[in-house]
Amino acid sequence: MKLAALVSGGKDSIYAAYLASKKHEIVCLVSFKSKRDDSYMFHIPNVHLVESQAKSMDLPLISVESSGIKEKELKDIERALKAAIKEYKIEGVVSGALASNYQKERIDKICKKLKIESIAPLWHIDPEKYLNDLIKNNFEVIITQVAADGLDESFLGKKLDKNLIEKLKKINEKIGFHLGFEGGEAESLVLDCPMFKKRLEVEESEKHMESEHFGKLSITRIRLADK
């Protein structure tokens, strides 16, 4: 089945696309640039880097500007998927939903309306197993935003590895957040994975902290490097 992958640049959407690619053909990526930072549907930090990821995967990218307004942004998803159906003959969509009923139900509804399949291979996956699976499958992931107690500036730019997972588990024991960051506790960026023909290397970035536990890593320059 030909699929479009809804991709934000982060670990969830790209790992979901990777899993789906084992059984189906990913023929295009679809990303959204929200005009609002508080979007209910879309990942915000460094979403412009999806363009570099698409080049690395040698896949076409449909990039859509979204209002970011609750519910109205669903029209933006529908518009993008209609374009993917017309141009790339997609038969389904893969998304990185982990546990958010809000997101999954709305994607499912749009797909049903357009008569295409909605695939969510990470749905209700065990968060700790998921983080370890990312490492096992050679995903290079860094933290690009923090927004939860226990997470501070020192986490920005950190690579997901066994040590980081142990730190997150200890924080989780004290505070109790979703280890996969489904609650927005943090955001991520995939620099390399088996789908990439070249890896992304960060050349310039800046950390911006608005408070002790909320801030982001703004990546201003990146290059594609041989693997």
Coordinates of C-alpha atoms in Angstrom, one line a residue, residues 66-198:
S66 CA -1.6 25.8 9.2
S67 CA -3.6 28.3 11.1
G68 CA -2.8 26.4 14.3
I69 CA -6.4 27.2 15.5
K70 CA -8.0 24.3 17.3
E71 CA -10.2 22.2 14.9
K72 CA -9.6 24.6 12.0
E73 CA -6.2 23.0 11.6
L74 CA -8.0 19.8 10.7
K75 CA -9.0 21.4 7.4
D76 CA -5.3 21.9 6.7
I77 CA -4.6 18.2 7.2
E78 CA -7.5 17.3 4.9
R79 CA -6.2 19.7 2.3
A80 CA -2.7 18.2 2.4
L81 CA -3.9 14.6 2.2
K82 CA -6.1 15.4 -0.8
A83 CA -3.0 16.8 -2.5
A84 CA -1.1 13.6 -1.6
I85 CA -4.0 11.4 -3.0
K86 CA -4.0 13.4 -6.2
E87 CA -0.3 13.6 -6.8
Y88 CA 1.1 10.4 -5.3
K89 CA -2.0 8.1 -5.3
I90 CA -1.7 7.4 -1.6
E91 CA -3.9 4.7 -0.1
G92 CA -3.2 5.4 3.5
V93 CA -1.5 7.7 6.1
V94 CA 1.0 6.8 8.9
S95 CA 1.2 8.9 12.0
G96 CA 3.2 8.8 15.2
A97 CA 0.4 8.9 17.6
L98 CA 1.4 7.3 21.0
A99 CA -1.5 7.8 23.3
S100 CA -3.3 11.0 22.4
N101 CA -7.0 10.2 21.6
Y102 CA -7.5 13.8 20.5
Q103 CA -4.9 13.5 17.7
K104 CA -5.6 9.9 16.6
E105 CA -9.4 10.3 16.5
R106 CA -9.2 13.3 14.3
I107 CA -6.7 11.8 11.9
D108 CA -8.8 8.6 11.7
K109 CA -11.9 10.7 11.0
I110 CA -10.2 12.6 8.1
C111 CA -8.9 9.4 6.6
K112 CA -12.3 7.8 6.8
K113 CA -13.8 10.8 5.0
L114 CA -11.1 10.5 2.3
K115 CA -11.5 6.7 2.1
I116 CA -7.9 6.0 2.9
E117 CA -6.3 3.9 5.7
S118 CA -5.0 5.4 9.0
I119 CA -2.0 3.6 10.4
A120 CA -0.5 4.2 13.9
P121 CA 2.1 1.6 14.6
L122 CA 3.1 3.2 17.9
W123 CA -0.4 3.4 19.4
H124 CA -0.3 2.5 23.1
I125 CA 3.3 1.2 22.9
D126 CA 5.1 0.8 26.2
P127 CA 7.0 4.1 26.5
E128 CA 10.2 2.7 28.0
K129 CA 10.3 -0.2 25.5
Y130 CA 9.8 2.4 22.7
L131 CA 12.7 4.6 23.8
N132 CA 15.0 1.5 23.9
D133 CA 13.7 0.3 20.5
L134 CA 14.8 3.7 19.0
I135 CA 18.3 3.0 20.1
K136 CA 18.3 -0.6 19.0
N137 CA 17.1 0.4 15.6
N138 CA 19.9 3.0 15.2
F139 CA 17.8 6.2 15.6
E140 CA 19.9 9.2 16.5
V141 CA 17.6 11.5 18.4
I142 CA 18.2 14.7 20.3
I143 CA 16.0 16.8 22.6
T144 CA 15.0 20.1 21.2
Q145 CA 12.5 21.4 23.7
V146 CA 11.7 20.9 27.4
A147 CA 8.4 21.8 29.1
A148 CA 8.1 19.8 32.4
D149 CA 9.3 19.9 35.9
G150 CA 12.6 17.9 36.2
L151 CA 13.7 18.9 32.7
D152 CA 16.0 21.9 32.4
E153 CA 18.4 23.6 30.0
S154 CA 21.0 20.8 30.4
F155 CA 18.6 18.4 28.5
L156 CA 18.6 20.5 25.3
G157 CA 20.7 19.0 22.6
K158 CA 21.1 15.8 24.6
K159 CA 21.3 12.6 22.6
L160 CA 18.8 9.8 23.4
D161 CA 20.9 7.0 24.9
K162 CA 20.8 4.5 27.7
N163 CA 22.0 7.1 30.2
L164 CA 19.4 9.6 29.2
I165 CA 16.6 7.0 29.5
E166 CA 17.7 6.2 33.0
K167 CA 17.7 9.9 33.9
L168 CA 14.2 10.2 32.5
K169 CA 13.0 7.2 34.4
K170 CA 14.2 8.7 37.7
I171 CA 12.4 12.0 37.0
N172 CA 9.3 10.0 36.0
E173 CA 9.3 8.2 39.3
K174 CA 9.3 11.5 41.2
I175 CA 6.9 13.5 38.9
G176 CA 5.1 11.0 36.8
F177 CA 5.1 12.1 33.1
H178 CA 4.9 10.2 29.9
L179 CA 8.3 8.8 29.1
G180 CA 7.6 9.1 25.4
F181 CA 6.8 12.8 25.8
E182 CA 3.2 12.3 24.6
G183 CA 2.1 15.0 27.1
G184 CA 4.4 17.6 25.5
E185 CA 7.1 17.2 28.3
A186 CA 9.8 17.4 25.6
E187 CA 10.2 17.5 21.8
S188 CA 12.9 15.8 19.7
L189 CA 14.6 15.8 16.3
V190 CA 15.9 12.8 14.4
L191 CA 19.4 13.3 13.0
D192 CA 19.8 9.8 11.6
C193 CA 17.9 6.5 11.1
P194 CA 17.9 3.6 8.7
M195 CA 15.6 5.5 6.3
F196 CA 18.2 8.3 5.9
K197 CA 20.7 8.1 3.1
K198 CA 22.7 10.9 4.8

